């Protein structure tokens, strides 16, 4: 069985280099004997070089977003090449906290990341659910846009899909998606990926879940949801809960 993947999205929770260094030092100390899980942390841009230097090879580093542009005249943007040079091997694209204002950029961001050789965590997820099941077509539309949109040449081998229902982000663990509903969505995502990319390619793309994951709900989501791991916000910013999630993922 392939190793599970645990991605921590620090958002703006951890702000200073000394906090990031403390986190990594404690994490390395306590996680010494935890192997069998791939770990990626996505700090803010300003912490990327610090974290990349401190993390060593055990923990990979991700950007939280990436510029869709590759020419220089874009004030305030951070290109995929810059991310890579700062030590990132991964980047999160299409997170709902950015999609709201820049969803149209997602295909170009995926292309920019792949051109620079970065692995992409592609976030998809509906804003709300209604009984008619419209959330399935929302997710299918996001996958088609991201994977077929840029130039019709998806680099599927370098994509991991993270299903993050927006309504379940930043809540109490009890309000996360129930495992049975996750399973249903994962089956749907797998079928959509197979339709878009061909079965052989589509079924190989790992699917993560994100949205109020912590040590309480993670075992059930993992066991029943048929997922390859998690994309975690808040619980990835506290060493004890993050290590706990590493342990759960390695089982
Ligand atoms: P929480 O785990 O804090 O709900 O955040 C989920 C998320 O948005 C990860 O990208």
XYZ file of N, CA and C in Angstrom, residues 5-8 38-43 51-52 55-62 87-90:
72
model
N -0.377 10.658 2.697
C 0.207 11.991 2.562
C -0.506 12.946 3.523
N 0.271 13.637 4.338
C -0.294 14.610 5.281
C 0.254 15.991 4.917
N -0.650 16.884 4.500
C -0.230 18.233 4.115
C -0.783 19.226 5.139
N 0.103 20.015 5.720
C -0.322 21.048 6.672
C -0.316 22.408 6.003
N 4.138 10.457 4.244
C 4.786 11.602 3.599
C 4.202 12.880 4.189
N 5.091 13.804 4.543
C 4.637 15.024 5.220
C 5.064 16.263 4.431
N 4.101 17.169 4.245
C 4.364 18.430 3.541
C 3.807 19.559 4.397
N 4.560 20.654 4.542
C 4.061 21.824 5.263
C 4.049 23.030 4.339
N 2.958 23.789 4.393
C 2.835 24.978 3.552
C 2.805 26.226 4.433
N 3.949 26.883 4.610
C 3.985 28.114 5.398
C 3.696 29.316 4.499
N 11.797 27.576 6.769
C 11.248 26.240 6.993
C 11.973 25.199 6.141
N 12.283 25.573 4.906
C 12.981 24.630 4.019
C 14.343 24.274 4.616
N 13.674 22.086 7.867
C 12.887 20.851 7.782
C 13.700 19.616 7.420
N 14.787 19.794 6.682
C 15.551 18.618 6.258
C 14.775 17.841 5.213
N 15.119 16.580 5.045
C 14.496 15.855 3.935
C 13.196 15.165 4.341
N 12.964 15.026 5.639
C 11.792 14.295 6.136
C 10.483 15.013 5.821
N 10.533 16.347 5.869
C 9.326 17.143 5.624
C 9.544 17.994 4.382
N 8.616 17.890 3.435
C 8.705 18.700 2.217
C 7.947 20.009 2.429
N 8.299 21.000 1.604
C 7.723 22.332 1.785
C 6.857 22.700 0.575
N 5.757 23.423 0.862
C 4.841 23.847 -0.208
C 4.568 25.339 -0.111
N 12.885 26.683 -1.860
C 12.927 25.382 -1.196
C 11.644 24.576 -1.283
N 10.646 25.093 -1.998
C 9.374 24.351 -2.098
C 9.459 23.274 -3.185
N 8.818 22.160 -2.914
C 8.685 21.105 -3.923
C 7.223 20.957 -4.333
N 6.350 21.605 -3.556
C 4.909 21.493 -3.745
C 4.284 22.888 -3.746
